[in-house]
Coordinates of C-alpha atoms and ligand atoms in Angstrom, one line a residue:
X9 CA 86.6 60.3 102.5
X10 CA 88.1 63.5 101.1
X11 CA 86.0 66.6 101.9
X12 CA 86.1 67.6 98.3
X13 CA 84.1 64.5 97.4
X14 CA 81.1 66.1 99.1
X15 CA 81.0 69.0 96.6
X16 CA 78.4 68.6 93.9
X17 CA 80.0 69.6 90.7
X18 CA 76.7 70.8 89.1
X19 CA 76.3 73.7 91.6
X20 CA 79.7 75.3 91.6
X21 CA 79.6 79.1 92.1
X22 CA 80.9 81.1 89.1
X23 CA 82.4 83.8 91.3
X24 CA 83.7 83.7 94.8
X25 CA 84.9 86.9 96.5
X26 CA 87.0 86.9 99.7
X27 CA 87.8 89.4 102.4
X28 CA 91.2 88.0 103.5
X29 CA 91.3 89.1 107.1
X30 CA 93.4 88.2 110.1
X31 CA 97.0 88.4 108.9
X32 CA 98.0 90.8 111.7
X33 CA 96.4 88.7 114.4
X34 CA 98.0 85.6 113.0
X35 CA 101.4 87.3 113.2
X36 CA 100.8 88.4 116.8
X37 CA 99.8 84.9 117.7
X38 CA 103.2 83.5 116.5
X39 CA 105.1 86.5 118.0
X40 CA 106.1 88.0 114.6
X41 CA 105.7 91.3 112.9
X42 CA 102.5 92.0 110.9
X43 CA 104.4 91.7 107.6
X44 CA 105.1 88.1 108.4
X45 CA 101.3 87.5 108.6
X46 CA 100.9 89.0 105.2
X47 CA 103.8 86.9 103.8
X48 CA 102.0 83.8 105.1
X49 CA 98.8 85.1 103.7
X50 CA 100.3 84.7 100.2
X51 CA 100.5 81.0 100.7
X52 CA 96.8 80.9 101.3
X53 CA 96.2 82.9 98.1
X54 CA 98.2 80.2 96.2
X55 CA 96.2 77.3 97.7
X56 CA 92.9 79.1 97.2
X57 CA 93.7 79.7 93.6
X58 CA 94.5 76.0 93.2
X59 CA 91.2 75.1 94.9
X60 CA 89.3 77.3 92.4
X61 CA 91.1 75.7 89.5
X62 CA 90.4 72.2 90.8
X63 CA 86.7 73.0 91.1
X64 CA 86.3 74.9 87.9
X65 CA 85.3 78.2 89.7
X66 CA 85.7 80.9 87.0
X67 CA 86.2 84.0 89.1
X68 CA 88.0 84.7 92.3
X69 CA 88.1 88.2 93.6
X70 CA 90.4 89.0 96.6
X71 CA 90.2 92.1 98.7
X72 CA 94.0 92.7 98.9
X73 CA 94.2 96.4 99.8
X74 CA 91.3 98.7 100.5
X75 CA 91.1 102.5 100.0
X76 CA 91.1 102.8 103.8
X77 CA 94.2 100.6 104.1
X78 CA 96.2 103.7 103.0
X79 CA 95.7 104.9 106.6
X80 CA 97.9 102.1 107.9
X81 CA 101.5 102.8 109.1
X82 CA 103.7 103.6 106.1
X83 CA 106.0 100.7 107.0
X84 CA 103.2 98.2 106.7
X85 CA 101.9 99.7 103.4
X86 CA 105.4 99.5 101.9
X87 CA 105.8 95.9 103.1
X88 CA 102.4 95.0 101.5
X89 CA 103.3 96.7 98.2
X90 CA 106.7 95.0 98.1
X91 CA 105.1 91.6 98.9
X92 CA 102.7 92.1 96.0
X93 CA 105.6 92.7 93.6
X94 CA 107.7 89.8 94.8
X95 CA 104.7 87.4 95.0
X96 CA 103.7 88.3 91.4
X97 CA 107.3 87.8 90.2
X98 CA 107.6 84.5 92.0
X99 CA 104.1 83.0 91.2
X100 CA 103.3 84.4 87.7
X101 CA 104.6 81.5 85.6
X102 CA 102.8 78.9 87.7
X103 CA 99.6 81.0 87.6
X104 CA 100.0 81.3 83.9
X105 CA 100.5 77.6 83.5
X106 CA 97.3 77.0 85.5
X107 CA 95.4 79.2 83.1
X108 CA 94.9 82.1 85.5
X109 CA 94.2 85.6 84.1
X110 CA 95.3 88.4 86.4
X111 CA 92.9 91.2 86.6
X112 CA 92.6 94.2 89.0
X113 CA 90.0 96.6 90.3
X114 CA 90.8 99.8 92.1
X115 CA 92.9 102.9 91.7
X116 CA 96.0 101.5 89.9
X117 CA 97.5 105.0 89.5
X118 CA 97.7 105.3 93.3
X119 CA 100.0 102.3 93.6
X120 CA 103.8 102.6 93.6
X121 CA 105.3 102.5 90.1
X122 CA 107.0 99.1 90.5
X123 CA 103.7 97.7 91.8
X124 CA 101.6 98.9 88.9
X125 CA 104.3 97.8 86.4
X126 CA 104.4 94.3 87.9
X127 CA 100.6 94.1 87.6
X128 CA 100.6 95.3 84.0
X129 CA 103.2 92.7 83.1
X130 CA 101.2 90.0 84.9
X131 CA 98.0 91.1 83.1
X132 CA 99.7 91.1 79.7
X133 CA 101.4 87.7 80.2
X134 CA 98.1 86.0 81.3
X135 CA 95.6 87.9 79.1
X136 CA 94.6 84.9 77.0
X137 CA 94.0 82.6 79.9
X138 CA 90.4 81.5 80.6
X139 CA 90.5 78.9 83.4
X140 CA 90.2 81.4 86.2
X141 CA 90.0 85.2 86.4
X142 CA 91.8 86.3 89.6
X143 CA 90.8 89.8 90.3
X144 CA 92.9 91.6 92.9
X145 CA 91.1 94.5 94.5
X146 CA 93.8 97.1 95.2
X147 CA 93.2 100.6 96.5
X148 CA 89.6 99.6 96.0
X149 CA 86.4 100.2 97.9
X150 CA 82.8 99.7 96.9
X151 CA 81.9 103.4 97.6
X152 CA 84.9 104.5 95.4
X153 CA 83.6 102.3 92.6
X154 CA 80.0 103.5 92.9
X155 CA 81.1 107.2 93.1
X156 CA 83.0 106.8 89.8
X157 CA 80.1 105.0 88.2
X158 CA 77.7 107.8 89.2
X159 CA 80.1 110.4 87.9
X160 CA 80.4 108.7 84.5
X161 CA 76.6 108.3 84.3
X162 CA 76.1 112.0 85.2
X163 CA 78.6 113.0 82.5
X164 CA 76.6 111.1 79.9
X165 CA 73.4 112.7 81.1
X166 CA 74.8 116.2 81.0
X167 CA 76.1 115.5 77.4
X168 CA 72.6 114.3 76.5
X169 CA 73.8 110.8 75.7
X170 CA 71.6 109.3 78.4
X171 CA 68.3 110.5 80.0
X172 CA 67.8 110.1 83.8
X173 CA 64.8 107.8 83.1
X174 CA 67.1 105.4 81.2
X175 CA 69.3 104.8 84.3
X176 CA 68.5 101.4 85.5
X177 CA 70.3 98.6 87.4
X178 CA 71.9 97.3 84.2
X179 CA 73.4 100.8 83.4
X180 CA 74.8 101.1 86.9
X181 CA 76.4 97.7 86.7
X182 CA 77.9 98.5 83.3
X183 CA 79.7 101.5 84.8
X184 CA 81.3 99.6 87.7
X185 CA 84.8 98.2 87.6
X186 CA 83.3 94.8 87.9
X187 CA 81.1 95.3 84.8
X188 CA 82.5 92.2 83.1
X189 CA 82.4 89.9 86.1
X190 CA 79.5 87.7 87.2
X191 CA 78.1 88.8 90.5
X192 CA 79.7 86.7 93.4
X193 CA 77.3 84.0 94.5
X194 CA 79.5 83.5 97.6
X195 CA 81.4 86.0 99.8
X196 CA 83.9 84.5 102.3
X197 CA 85.4 86.5 105.2
X198 CA 88.0 85.0 107.4
X199 CA 88.9 85.9 111.1
X200 CA 85.3 86.1 112.3
X201 CA 84.6 89.8 111.7
X202 CA 80.9 90.3 110.7
X203 CA 81.5 93.2 108.4
X204 CA 81.5 94.0 104.7
X205 CA 84.3 96.7 105.1
X206 CA 83.4 98.6 101.9
X207 CA 83.9 95.6 99.6
X208 CA 81.7 94.9 96.5
X209 CA 78.8 96.9 97.9
X210 CA 76.6 96.7 94.8
X211 CA 77.6 93.3 93.6
X212 CA 76.9 91.3 96.8
X213 CA 73.2 92.2 97.0
X214 CA 72.3 88.5 96.8
X215 CA 75.6 86.9 97.7
X216 CA 75.7 84.1 100.3
X217 CA 78.0 85.1 103.1
X218 CA 80.3 82.7 104.8
X219 CA 82.3 83.9 107.9
X220 CA 84.9 81.6 109.5
X221 CA 86.9 82.3 112.7
X222 CA 90.0 81.0 110.9
X223 CA 92.7 83.6 110.3
X224 CA 93.6 84.1 106.6
X225 CA 97.1 82.4 106.8
X226 CA 95.5 79.3 108.4
X227 CA 92.6 79.1 105.9
X228 CA 93.3 75.8 104.1
X229 CA 92.1 74.3 100.9
X230 CA 89.9 72.0 103.0
X231 CA 88.2 75.0 104.7
X232 CA 87.6 76.6 101.3
X233 CA 85.9 73.3 100.2
X234 CA 83.9 73.4 103.4
X235 CA 82.7 76.9 102.5
X236 CA 81.6 75.7 99.0
X237 CA 79.7 72.8 100.6
X238 CA 78.0 75.3 103.0
X239 CA 77.1 77.4 100.0
X240 CA 75.6 74.4 98.2
X241 CA 73.3 73.7 101.2
X242 CA 71.9 77.2 101.2
X243 CA 68.5 77.9 99.7
X244 CA 68.9 81.0 97.5
X245 CA 65.4 82.5 97.3
X246 CA 66.1 86.0 95.8
X247 CA 63.1 87.4 97.6
X248 CA 60.8 84.5 96.7
X249 CA 59.2 82.0 99.1
X250 CA 60.7 78.5 99.7
X251 CA 57.5 77.0 98.1
X252 CA 58.0 78.9 94.9
X253 CA 61.5 77.6 94.6
X254 CA 60.7 74.0 95.5
X255 CA 57.2 73.6 94.1
Ligands
FPP25 C1 93.9 91.8 106.3 O1 94.6 91.3 107.4 C2 94.8 91.6 105.1 C3 95.2 92.6 104.3 C4 94.9 94.0 104.5 C5 96.1 92.4 103.1 C6 95.9 91.1 102.4 C7 97.2 90.8 101.7 C8 97.7 89.6 101.5 C9 97.1 88.3 101.9 C10 99.1 89.4 100.9 C11 99.3 90.0 99.5 C12 98.2 89.7 98.6 C13 98.5 89.2 97.3 C14 97.3 89.0 96.4 C15 99.8 88.8 96.8 P1 94.8 92.4 108.6 O2 96.2 93.0 108.4 O3 93.7 93.4 108.6 O4 94.8 91.5 109.9 P2 94.2 91.9 111.3 O5 92.8 92.3 111.2 O6 94.4 90.6 112.1 O7 95.1 93.0 111.8

C-alpha cells in the first residue's frame, strides 16, 4: 500500500510551513562543499511542491534564507543567491504549469539585484495561478516582520488613524507580511533541531510541530506524506479540553 493512501483527504492542512535544515551536514556526510548540500536541497523543494499539489495543499512557506543567514561566509551567501536565481530560471515554467504562484516574504531590497529581478519575473509569470501559493521567506525573520508591523501600527496611531484601544490580534495580523496567508496548521523542521529559529513567530501560535531527523536533501515525498499523516492524528484543542472537542 502506498503511504499516500493513508492520508484522509478531508483533513488536508491549508498551509504547511517548513524550516529546511541540514543541507550543510548532508554535504559534510557525502564529503562535499556546503553549496552542494543546498543544490541537492533544491531537489527536495521540487518534490515537496509536487506533493503539495498532489494533496491539494494551498500554501507552502519555505524558510530559504533568514535575516541571521547574512552572517554566514560571503562565499556561501553568494552560492545560495546564485542557486536561487538558477533554480528559478530552470523550474519556473514547470511550476507555472503546475499552477504554482511564487510569493515572497522578507527584505527583498536586501537581495542582490539579479535575485530580486528573477523573483519579480517569477511572481509576474505566475500571478494568476491558484493551485498552490509557494512563499519563499528570504532575508526574513519573525522579529523583523513583527517590528515592521508595530512600526506601521504606531505610525497610524500617531497620525490619529487608529487608537491604541483598537489594536487587537486582527490588526496585528493585517500588518504582517503574511497577512493574506492562512496560519500554518503544520510546521515541519528537518535535521532534528528543536528550534523555531525566528521563523513565523506570530503565525505558529497554534501550529502542530513535526520534527524529523532526516536532513533536508534526503526529505522525500513519502516522508512529507508521513508528516501529513502524523498531523492528521493530532488532537488540535486550541486551549479547550479533549472532552469539549469530542463530546
Ligand atoms: C539550512 O541548512 C538551509 C538553508 C539556510 C538554505 C535553504 C536553501 C535551499 C534548500 C536551496 C535554495 C532554495 C530555493 C527555494 C531554491 P544549513 O545550511 O543550515 O544546514 P546545516 O545546519 O546542516 O549546516
